[in-house]
Short mmCIF file of C-alpha atoms and ligand atoms in Angstrom, two decimals:
data_model
loop_
_atom_site.label_atom_id
_atom_site.label_comp_id
_atom_site.label_asym_id
_atom_site.label_seq_id
_atom_site.Cartn_x
_atom_site.Cartn_y
_atom_site.Cartn_z
CA MET N 1 38.30 19.83 -55.98
CA LEU N 2 38.02 22.48 -58.78
CA TRP N 3 38.51 25.40 -56.12
CA ARG N 4 41.47 23.35 -54.91
CA PHE N 5 43.12 22.96 -58.52
CA VAL N 6 42.61 26.66 -59.21
CA THR N 7 44.40 27.70 -55.96
CA LEU N 8 47.22 25.50 -56.74
CA VAL N 9 47.57 26.75 -60.33
CA LEU N 10 47.07 30.56 -59.25
CA CYS N 11 49.80 29.97 -56.52
CA GLN N 12 52.25 28.41 -59.08
CA VAL N 13 51.51 31.18 -61.76
CA CYS N 14 51.85 33.96 -59.23
CA VAL N 15 55.20 32.64 -57.80
CA ALA N 16 56.40 31.60 -61.39
CA ALA N 17 55.79 35.18 -62.27
CA LEU N 18 57.67 36.39 -59.38
CA GLY N 19 60.52 34.09 -60.35
CA TRP N 20 60.48 35.56 -64.00
CA PHE N 21 60.80 39.18 -63.07
CA VAL N 22 63.60 38.74 -60.38
CA ALA N 23 65.49 36.37 -62.62
CA THR N 24 68.57 37.61 -64.68
CA PRO N 25 68.21 38.03 -68.49
CA GLY N 26 68.43 34.60 -70.00
CA ASP N 27 67.36 32.69 -66.93
CA GLU N 28 63.64 33.60 -67.04
CA TRP N 29 62.34 30.22 -67.79
CA THR N 30 64.58 28.27 -65.21
CA MET N 31 63.71 30.73 -62.52
CA ALA N 32 59.95 30.70 -63.21
CA LEU N 33 60.07 26.91 -63.05
CA ALA N 34 62.04 26.89 -59.84
CA PHE N 35 59.66 29.33 -58.42
CA ALA N 36 56.59 27.43 -59.76
CA LEU N 37 57.94 24.40 -57.72
CA ALA N 38 58.48 26.60 -54.59
CA GLY N 39 54.83 27.85 -55.07
CA SER N 40 53.55 24.15 -55.22
CA PHE N 41 55.24 23.36 -51.98
CA LEU N 42 54.07 26.56 -50.46
CA TRP N 43 50.55 25.63 -51.41
CA PHE N 44 51.14 22.16 -50.07
CA VAL N 45 52.45 23.44 -46.76
CA MET N 46 49.41 25.77 -46.21
CA ASP N 47 47.10 23.11 -47.24
CA CYS N 48 48.54 20.66 -44.65
CA MET N 49 48.29 23.41 -41.88
CA ARG N 50 44.73 23.62 -42.58
CA GLY N 51 44.36 19.86 -42.27
CA LEU N 52 46.18 19.96 -39.06
CA ARG N 53 44.12 22.75 -37.67
CA LEU N 54 41.07 20.54 -38.42
CA LEU N 55 42.66 17.46 -36.73
CA ARG N 56 43.77 19.62 -33.63
CA TRP N 57 40.05 20.96 -33.45
CA LEU N 58 38.80 17.53 -33.37
CA ARG N 59 41.26 16.39 -30.94
CA GLU N 60 40.40 19.29 -28.52
CA GLY N 61 36.80 18.22 -28.37
CA ALA N 62 35.56 20.41 -31.21
CA VAL N 63 34.34 22.91 -29.03
CA SER N 64 35.30 26.29 -30.51
CA ASP N 65 34.70 27.52 -33.93
CA LEU N 66 37.01 27.22 -36.66
CA ASN N 67 37.47 29.32 -39.84
CA LEU N 68 38.88 27.12 -42.45
CA GLY N 69 37.39 29.15 -45.32
CA ASN N 70 35.86 27.35 -48.36
CA GLY N 71 37.29 24.33 -50.26
CA LEU N 72 37.87 20.69 -49.10
CA TRP N 73 39.02 21.72 -45.58
CA GLY N 74 36.39 24.18 -45.01
CA GLU N 75 33.46 21.87 -46.21
CA SER N 76 34.92 18.81 -44.31
CA TYR N 77 35.03 20.92 -41.12
CA GLU N 78 31.40 22.12 -41.79
CA ARG N 79 30.03 18.47 -42.30
CA VAL N 80 32.10 17.19 -39.16
CA ARG N 81 30.76 20.02 -37.19
CA ARG N 82 27.15 19.26 -38.28
CA MET N 83 27.45 15.75 -37.64
CA LEU N 84 29.00 16.18 -34.14
CA ARG N 85 26.10 18.66 -33.32
CA ALA N 86 23.44 16.19 -34.53
CA GLY N 87 25.38 13.34 -32.40
CA SER N 88 25.51 15.36 -29.28
CA ARG N 89 21.75 16.32 -29.57
CA LEU N 90 20.86 12.54 -30.05
CA ALA N 91 23.38 11.69 -27.00
CA VAL N 92 21.19 14.46 -24.85
CA GLU N 93 17.89 13.18 -26.05
CA SER N 94 18.90 9.61 -25.26
CA ASP N 95 20.25 10.77 -21.88
CA ASN N 96 17.10 12.38 -21.08
CA ARG N 97 15.02 9.10 -22.20
CA LEU N 98 17.31 6.98 -19.93
CA GLU N 99 16.73 9.45 -17.04
CA ASP N 100 12.80 9.25 -17.56
CA PHE N 101 13.23 5.52 -17.86
CA LEU N 102 15.10 5.35 -14.62
CA ALA N 103 12.68 7.73 -12.75
CA ALA N 104 9.62 5.67 -13.81
CA LEU N 105 11.71 2.53 -12.54
CA GLN N 106 12.52 4.51 -9.41
CA ALA N 107 8.73 5.23 -8.86
CA SER N 108 7.68 1.75 -9.13
CA PRO N 109 6.26 0.38 -5.77
CA ASN N 110 8.20 -2.84 -6.54
CA GLY N 111 12.01 -3.19 -5.87
CA VAL N 112 13.87 -3.26 -9.11
CA VAL N 113 17.52 -4.37 -9.41
CA LEU N 114 19.56 -4.59 -12.46
CA LEU N 115 22.27 -7.21 -12.56
CA ASP N 116 25.06 -7.70 -15.19
CA SER N 117 25.82 -11.02 -16.70
CA ASP N 118 28.06 -11.97 -13.57
CA ALA N 119 25.00 -11.08 -11.41
CA ARG N 120 26.71 -7.91 -9.97
CA ILE N 121 24.37 -5.12 -9.06
CA GLU N 122 24.47 -2.29 -11.79
CA TRP N 123 21.46 -0.35 -10.60
CA PHE N 124 18.66 -0.40 -8.07
CA ASN N 125 15.74 1.74 -7.04
CA GLN N 126 14.75 3.14 -3.58
CA THR N 127 12.11 0.50 -3.00
CA ALA N 128 14.99 -2.22 -3.40
CA VAL N 129 16.67 -0.28 -0.63
CA GLU N 130 13.97 -0.79 1.67
CA HIS N 131 13.47 -4.44 0.58
CA PHE N 132 17.24 -5.56 0.95
CA GLY N 133 18.98 -2.68 2.67
CA PHE N 134 21.28 -1.77 -0.20
CA ASP N 135 23.63 1.08 -0.16
CA ALA N 136 24.06 3.20 -3.36
CA ARG N 137 27.65 3.83 -2.68
CA ARG N 138 28.73 0.61 -1.01
CA ASP N 139 27.03 -1.92 -3.06
CA MET N 140 27.27 -0.99 -6.73
CA LEU N 141 28.91 -3.89 -8.75
CA GLN N 142 28.81 -6.13 -5.85
CA HIS N 143 27.54 -9.69 -6.30
CA ILE N 144 23.85 -9.87 -5.25
CA GLY N 145 24.61 -13.40 -3.63
CA ASN N 146 27.02 -11.57 -1.23
CA LEU N 147 24.30 -9.08 -0.14
CA VAL N 148 20.86 -11.10 -0.27
CA ARG N 149 22.03 -14.22 1.88
CA ASP N 150 18.63 -16.04 2.29
CA PRO N 151 19.36 -19.71 1.33
CA GLY N 152 16.12 -19.98 -0.77
CA PHE N 153 17.37 -17.00 -2.82
CA THR N 154 20.93 -18.23 -3.25
CA ALA N 155 19.53 -21.63 -4.52
CA TYR N 156 16.99 -19.83 -7.10
CA LEU N 157 19.85 -17.52 -8.23
CA SER N 158 22.26 -20.34 -8.93
CA ALA N 159 19.60 -22.76 -10.31
CA ARG N 160 18.85 -20.20 -13.04
CA ASN N 161 15.43 -21.47 -13.39
CA PHE N 162 13.39 -18.01 -13.30
CA LEU N 163 10.18 -19.20 -14.43
CA HIS N 164 8.59 -18.85 -10.99
CA ASP N 165 8.94 -16.60 -8.06
CA ILE N 166 10.22 -17.23 -4.60
CA ASN N 167 9.02 -15.95 -1.25
CA MET N 168 11.73 -14.79 1.27
CA PRO N 169 11.87 -12.81 4.53
CA GLY N 170 12.49 -8.97 4.01
CA ARG N 171 15.49 -7.16 5.67
CA ASP N 172 13.57 -6.01 8.72
CA SER N 173 11.54 -9.06 9.29
CA SER N 174 11.43 -10.20 12.80
CA ALA N 175 9.36 -12.57 14.76
CA SER N 176 6.86 -9.94 16.14
CA LYS N 177 6.68 -8.07 12.78
CA PRO N 178 7.28 -10.58 9.96
CA VAL N 179 7.99 -9.09 6.37
CA LYS N 180 7.52 -11.19 3.45
CA LEU N 181 8.90 -10.47 -0.02
CA SER N 182 8.14 -12.21 -3.32
CA VAL N 183 11.34 -12.09 -5.56
CA HIS N 184 11.23 -12.83 -9.21
CA LEU N 185 14.23 -12.93 -11.59
CA HIS N 186 13.99 -12.27 -15.30
CA PRO N 187 16.64 -12.74 -17.75
CA TYR N 188 17.09 -10.19 -20.45
CA GLY N 189 19.73 -8.96 -22.93
CA GLU N 190 22.92 -10.78 -23.11
CA GLY N 191 22.94 -12.70 -19.92
CA ARG N 192 21.50 -9.82 -17.78
CA VAL N 193 19.08 -10.40 -15.34
CA LEU N 194 16.14 -8.09 -13.77
CA LEU N 195 15.23 -8.60 -10.24
CA LEU N 196 11.82 -7.54 -9.11
CA SER N 197 10.75 -7.71 -5.37
CA ARG N 198 7.28 -7.22 -3.78
CA ASP N 199 6.13 -6.64 -0.20
CA ILE N 200 3.58 -9.34 0.04
CA THR N 201 3.15 -8.79 3.79
CA ALA N 202 -0.27 -7.63 3.82
CA VAL N 203 -1.57 -10.16 1.35
CA GLU N 204 -0.04 -13.04 3.44
CA GLN N 205 -1.78 -11.50 6.48
CA ALA N 206 -4.92 -11.24 4.70
CA GLU N 207 -4.87 -14.73 3.48
CA ALA N 208 -3.85 -15.95 6.97
CA MET N 209 -6.82 -13.96 8.42
CA ARG N 210 -9.05 -15.62 5.79
CA ARG N 211 -7.89 -18.95 6.67
CA ASP N 212 -8.41 -18.24 10.44
CA PHE N 213 -11.72 -16.94 9.70
CA VAL N 214 -12.87 -19.71 7.57
CA ALA N 215 -11.59 -22.23 10.33
CA ASN N 216 -13.30 -20.15 13.17
CA VAL N 217 -16.61 -19.98 11.15
CA SER N 218 -16.48 -23.90 10.66
CA HIS N 219 -15.64 -24.57 14.21
CA GLU N 220 -18.28 -22.34 15.60
CA ILE N 221 -20.85 -23.89 13.29
CA ARG N 222 -19.61 -27.50 13.65
CA THR N 223 -20.13 -27.55 17.51
CA PRO N 224 -23.78 -26.94 17.63
CA LEU N 225 -24.39 -29.12 14.44
CA THR N 226 -22.59 -32.01 16.19
CA VAL N 227 -24.86 -31.46 19.15
CA LEU N 228 -27.79 -31.10 17.09
CA ALA N 229 -27.05 -34.47 15.24
CA GLY N 230 -26.68 -36.28 18.64
CA PHE N 231 -29.90 -35.13 19.75
CA VAL N 232 -31.67 -36.20 16.50
CA GLU N 233 -29.96 -39.60 16.59
CA THR N 234 -31.28 -39.92 20.43
CA LEU N 235 -34.72 -39.08 19.46
CA GLN N 236 -34.73 -41.50 16.55
CA THR N 237 -33.33 -44.44 18.45
CA LEU N 238 -34.28 -44.19 22.07
CA SER N 239 -38.12 -44.43 23.02
CA LEU N 240 -38.19 -41.29 25.21
CA ASN N 241 -41.27 -40.00 27.37
CA GLU N 242 -42.60 -36.87 26.70
CA GLN N 243 -40.72 -34.88 29.33
CA GLU N 244 -37.41 -36.11 28.09
CA ARG N 245 -38.47 -35.30 24.60
CA GLN N 246 -39.59 -31.81 25.41
CA ARG N 247 -36.23 -31.38 27.23
CA TYR N 248 -34.25 -32.54 24.09
CA LEU N 249 -36.20 -30.48 21.83
CA GLY N 250 -35.47 -27.25 24.09
CA LEU N 251 -31.77 -28.10 23.88
CA MET N 252 -31.94 -28.42 20.12
CA SER N 253 -33.79 -25.36 19.60
CA GLN N 254 -30.85 -23.52 21.71
CA GLN N 255 -28.32 -24.96 19.31
CA ALA N 256 -30.34 -24.07 16.26
CA GLN N 257 -30.60 -20.40 17.74
CA ARG N 258 -27.02 -20.42 18.23
CA MET N 259 -26.31 -21.21 14.65
CA GLN N 260 -28.88 -18.62 13.85
CA SER N 261 -27.21 -15.75 15.74
CA LEU N 262 -23.97 -16.74 14.14
CA VAL N 263 -25.31 -16.58 10.55
CA ASN N 264 -26.94 -13.15 11.41
CA ASP N 265 -23.87 -11.73 12.72
CA LEU N 266 -21.84 -12.81 9.83
CA LEU N 267 -24.37 -11.45 7.46
CA THR N 268 -24.21 -8.19 9.30
CA LEU N 269 -20.39 -8.06 8.97
CA SER N 270 -20.46 -8.87 5.25
CA ARG N 271 -23.21 -6.09 4.93
CA LEU N 272 -20.93 -3.54 6.72
CA GLU N 273 -17.83 -4.48 4.57
CA GLY N 274 -19.73 -4.47 1.19
CA SER N 275 -21.97 -1.43 1.65
CA PRO N 276 -21.21 2.14 0.92
CA LEU N 277 -20.47 4.46 3.89
CA PRO N 278 -23.48 5.87 5.85
CA SER N 279 -24.82 9.00 4.57
CA VAL N 280 -24.14 12.09 6.67
CA HIS N 281 -27.66 13.56 5.85
CA ASP N 282 -29.84 10.79 7.21
CA TRP N 283 -30.39 11.85 11.09
CA VAL N 284 -31.22 9.28 13.51
CA SER N 285 -33.18 10.06 16.75
CA VAL N 286 -31.14 9.15 19.73
CA ASP N 287 -34.08 9.30 22.06
CA LEU N 288 -36.30 6.93 19.91
CA MET N 289 -33.40 4.59 19.38
CA MET N 290 -32.63 4.61 23.33
CA ARG N 291 -36.17 3.82 24.18
CA GLN N 292 -36.16 0.94 21.84
CA CYS N 293 -32.79 -0.35 23.34
CA GLU N 294 -34.32 -0.03 26.69
CA GLN N 295 -37.22 -2.35 25.98
CA ASP N 296 -35.07 -4.82 24.26
CA ALA N 297 -32.59 -4.67 27.32
CA MET N 298 -35.39 -5.31 29.79
CA GLY N 299 -36.56 -8.37 27.67
CA LEU N 300 -33.14 -9.84 27.47
CA SER N 301 -32.09 -9.33 31.12
CA GLN N 302 -35.46 -11.06 32.01
CA ILE N 303 -34.68 -14.03 29.49
CA LEU N 304 -31.26 -14.55 30.67
CA TRP N 305 -31.55 -13.90 34.31
CA GLU N 306 -34.20 -14.66 36.73
CA GLN N 307 -34.08 -11.40 38.49
CA PRO N 308 -33.55 -8.23 36.20
CA HIS N 309 -30.63 -5.77 36.41
CA ASP N 310 -30.54 -2.46 37.63
CA LEU N 311 -31.09 -0.85 34.18
CA VAL N 312 -30.61 2.92 33.95
CA PHE N 313 -30.89 4.88 30.57
CA LYS N 314 -29.76 8.61 30.62
CA ARG N 315 -30.90 10.26 27.84
CA THR N 316 -30.15 13.91 26.30
CA PRO N 317 -33.50 14.69 24.51
CA GLY N 318 -33.42 15.99 21.23
CA CYS N 319 -30.30 14.74 19.83
CA GLU N 320 -29.79 13.25 16.55
CA ILE N 321 -26.76 11.38 14.94
CA ALA N 322 -26.01 11.13 11.21
CA GLY N 323 -25.73 7.80 9.83
CA SER N 324 -27.50 4.44 9.37
CA SER N 325 -30.15 3.80 12.11
CA THR N 326 -29.85 -0.06 11.67
CA GLU N 327 -26.07 0.04 12.05
CA ILE N 328 -26.16 2.51 15.16
CA HIS N 329 -28.93 0.44 16.76
CA SER N 330 -26.90 -2.67 16.07
CA ALA N 331 -23.67 -1.21 17.74
CA VAL N 332 -25.36 -0.03 20.69
CA SER N 333 -27.48 -2.92 21.52
CA ASN N 334 -24.52 -5.36 21.01
CA LEU N 335 -22.84 -3.43 23.89
CA ILE N 336 -25.96 -3.44 26.01
CA SER N 337 -26.47 -6.91 25.40
CA ASN N 338 -22.81 -7.90 26.32
CA ALA N 339 -23.23 -5.71 29.59
CA ILE N 340 -26.63 -7.87 30.39
CA ARG N 341 -24.86 -11.07 29.45
CA TYR N 342 -21.78 -10.61 31.62
CA THR N 343 -23.07 -8.62 34.58
CA PRO N 344 -24.38 -10.66 37.31
CA VAL N 345 -28.07 -10.00 38.39
CA GLY N 346 -29.02 -7.24 40.44
CA ARG N 347 -25.94 -5.06 39.39
CA ARG N 348 -26.21 -1.95 37.85
CA ILE N 349 -26.00 -1.32 33.96
CA GLU N 350 -25.97 2.38 32.81
CA VAL N 351 -26.46 3.52 29.38
CA GLU N 352 -26.00 7.18 28.53
CA PHE N 353 -25.75 9.31 25.70
CA SER N 354 -24.21 12.85 26.19
CA LEU N 355 -23.05 15.74 24.36
CA LEU N 356 -19.62 16.91 24.58
CA PRO N 357 -18.30 20.33 24.72
CA ALA N 358 -16.61 20.15 21.32
CA GLY N 359 -19.76 19.28 19.67
CA SER N 360 -19.20 15.53 19.58
CA ALA N 361 -21.21 12.99 21.31
CA VAL N 362 -20.90 9.60 23.22
CA PHE N 363 -22.52 6.72 24.06
CA HIS N 364 -21.33 4.94 27.39
CA VAL N 365 -22.35 1.40 28.39
CA ARG N 366 -21.29 0.97 31.91
CA ASP N 367 -21.69 -2.39 33.86
CA GLN N 368 -20.63 -3.72 37.20
CA GLY N 369 -19.57 -6.89 35.47
CA PRO N 370 -16.42 -9.01 36.04
CA GLY N 371 -14.47 -6.46 34.15
CA ILE N 372 -11.55 -7.47 31.59
CA ALA N 373 -7.74 -7.77 32.00
CA LEU N 374 -5.60 -5.13 30.28
CA GLU N 375 -3.97 -7.62 28.01
CA HIS N 376 -7.25 -8.84 26.37
CA ILE N 377 -8.62 -5.32 25.66
CA PRO N 378 -6.79 -4.57 22.37
CA ARG N 379 -7.94 -7.96 21.01
CA LEU N 380 -11.61 -7.78 22.03
CA THR N 381 -12.71 -6.51 18.69
CA GLU N 382 -10.90 -9.29 16.65
CA ARG N 383 -13.41 -11.62 15.20
CA PHE N 384 -14.28 -14.75 17.54
CA TYR N 385 -12.01 -13.32 20.22
CA ARG N 386 -13.37 -14.29 23.58
CA VAL N 387 -12.04 -13.68 27.21
CA ASP N 388 -14.05 -16.50 28.47
CA ARG N 389 -15.39 -18.96 25.83
CA SER N 390 -17.92 -21.05 27.84
CA ARG N 391 -19.50 -17.84 29.58
CA SER N 392 -19.79 -16.34 25.85
CA ARG N 393 -21.40 -19.52 24.44
CA ASP N 394 -23.73 -20.02 27.65
CA THR N 395 -25.13 -16.71 27.21
CA GLY N 396 -25.51 -16.92 23.25
CA GLY N 397 -22.54 -15.03 22.28
CA THR N 398 -21.10 -15.47 18.74
CA GLY N 399 -17.62 -13.70 19.44
CA LEU N 400 -18.68 -11.26 16.65
CA GLY N 401 -20.38 -8.63 18.49
CA LEU N 402 -17.65 -6.12 19.30
CA ALA N 403 -16.00 -6.73 15.70
CA ILE N 404 -19.50 -5.45 14.49
CA VAL N 405 -19.36 -2.38 16.83
CA LYS N 406 -16.00 -1.66 15.81
CA HIS N 407 -16.93 -1.81 12.13
CA VAL N 408 -20.00 0.21 12.64
CA SER N 409 -18.03 2.94 14.71
CA GLN N 410 -15.31 3.21 11.80
CA ARG N 411 -17.95 3.68 9.08
CA HIS N 412 -19.45 6.51 11.11
CA GLY N 413 -16.09 8.13 11.98
CA ALA N 414 -16.71 7.33 15.38
CA GLU N 415 -14.24 5.74 17.99
CA LEU N 416 -14.86 2.73 20.18
CA SER N 417 -12.98 2.93 23.55
CA ILE N 418 -12.85 0.39 26.33
CA GLU N 419 -12.06 0.94 29.96
CA SER N 420 -12.17 -1.89 32.44
CA VAL N 421 -11.19 -2.95 36.00
CA PRO N 422 -11.21 -6.76 36.52
CA GLY N 423 -13.64 -7.27 39.26
CA LYS N 424 -15.32 -4.01 39.22
CA GLY N 425 -16.70 -3.54 35.54
CA SER N 426 -16.33 -2.13 32.17
CA VAL N 427 -17.15 0.98 30.20
CA PHE N 428 -17.57 0.65 26.59
CA SER N 429 -17.93 4.12 24.76
CA ILE N 430 -18.62 5.18 21.06
CA CYS N 431 -17.74 8.89 20.39
CA PHE N 432 -19.31 10.47 17.31
CA PRO N 433 -17.55 13.38 15.64
CA PRO N 434 -19.17 16.74 15.58
CA HIS N 435 -20.22 16.78 12.07
CA ARG N 436 -22.45 13.63 12.63
CA VAL N 437 -24.15 15.07 15.72
CA ARG N 438 -26.87 17.89 16.00
CA GLN N 439 -29.77 18.94 18.16
CA SER N 440 -33.00 18.11 16.28
CA PRO N 441 -34.32 20.99 14.44
CA SER N 442 -37.80 20.63 16.02
CA GLU N 443 -36.19 20.89 19.48
CA LEU N 444 -34.33 23.94 18.39
CA THR N 445 -37.40 25.85 17.33
CA LEU N 446 -39.46 24.81 20.31
CA ALA N 447 -36.72 26.06 22.84
CA PRO N 448 -37.59 29.71 22.52
CA VAL N 449 -41.39 29.15 22.62
CA ALA N 450 -41.01 27.20 25.87
CA LYS N 451 -38.94 30.09 27.28
CA SER N 452 -41.62 32.79 26.37
CA VAL N 453 -44.38 30.66 28.19
P1 ADP B 1 -19.25 -12.44 22.56
O1 ADP B 1 -20.54 -12.73 21.61
O2 ADP B 1 -18.64 -13.51 22.83
O3 ADP B 1 -19.86 -11.52 23.49
P2 ADP B 1 -18.08 -10.08 21.65
O4 ADP B 1 -17.29 -9.61 20.45
O5 ADP B 1 -19.40 -9.15 21.90
O6 ADP B 1 -18.50 -11.54 21.53
O7 ADP B 1 -17.19 -9.80 22.82
C1 ADP B 1 -15.85 -10.38 22.77
C2 ADP B 1 -15.58 -10.99 24.22
O8 ADP B 1 -15.22 -9.53 25.10
C3 ADP B 1 -16.67 -11.59 25.12
O9 ADP B 1 -16.45 -12.97 24.57
C4 ADP B 1 -16.11 -11.22 26.48
O10 ADP B 1 -15.30 -12.20 26.85
C5 ADP B 1 -15.62 -9.81 26.29
N1 ADP B 1 -16.73 -8.90 26.95
C6 ADP B 1 -17.47 -8.10 25.94
N2 ADP B 1 -18.41 -7.38 26.76
C7 ADP B 1 -18.02 -7.55 28.05
C8 ADP B 1 -18.46 -7.07 29.19
N3 ADP B 1 -19.38 -6.04 29.31
N4 ADP B 1 -17.73 -7.42 30.52
C9 ADP B 1 -16.88 -8.39 30.33
N5 ADP B 1 -16.41 -8.82 29.27
C10 ADP B 1 -17.07 -8.60 28.08
#
């Protein structure tokens, strides 16, 4: 302010002095006063021009630099410039923060939709696009009710009771490929709503599978239990002769064995699901395992059928597979046991282990049984799936054998394949990858010695 006063006085004095010198003698004081007034006006005009320059600079967006010197206008300019700079720095920072925040919402595996107080869409992420089929250009500021037309959702939105979520079909849901979404609305801010959607198809499927599994197990156990209970009651109430008693006890023992096999297979499956993957450093001798399988197969063939099958085991000596011997043995013997159970007497069953050129190896179990129609093949490894229920039960099947084989194969990085021609027979193959197959080291060292002899 002092500087402002000094410049005003200086301007008046200088201009008054000029008036004094140019005045005719006797008019000096009058002229000096008039010039002093003119000087004040000049100072006022110059001051207004500096103020106007500052105003114009602000109107034009305060982009260029301005020189208003010192004093009131210079300092005002400097302070405004600093405030504007700080403001724009803050705006950039909050823009960046908003972008980070939106990027985080974009990365969310859940669908996120921001709705204004009239339920119009303000923003949504890519997952919401997949869930609801929104279009970023077309659907912004559209009412969500016009785009998500599921009746359950419409009722949920209009009831405004957002304490719970709702389930509804996804955009691409069809009878053959159902898609289930869980949608939850959360109110926030002033009447705004956050919509979160989650794809729960897999969870629903797992839940349905769990329900089916429990129902199947209960059914499988209930049948032999009912039969057993019936026999127990018969033994308790009727006076039977020794021969009848023995017959009933035999039938009871069969049912008990059926339950035992079922429980054993269930335990095997649960062990397979719960245990770590088989090591790639534990080597199992294929030859030894095949010998064991051959003995078991001959025993089973004799127990189930009066005349044995034509069992052929073709080995490639000295081969080893990396993995769990119990699991591999269980998979191969399940395939052999199926072949024996489903192939009529006298027909040929061939079990072969062979090395493939690329270093992998394959177990084949070929039979001349009834074969399997093409439509059943993709479902054979499902738990409790059977083509012929009574045949499976009569021969002691649990419906879990191929599920176990598939699980074991997957855990060893191997692949189970099934080829079958109805009326001619089937080939079940487990192909092990090269890193799980080797020639046993003892065979490798023996080979050159044999040659030299
Ligand atoms: P199961 O204990 O009933 O044999 P699996 O899971 O081992 O259960 O087999 C599933 C179904 O696949 C069987 O019920 C049977 O219908 C069919 N199947 C399996 N192996 C053979 C085979 N070698 N020949 C014909 N059908 C077979």
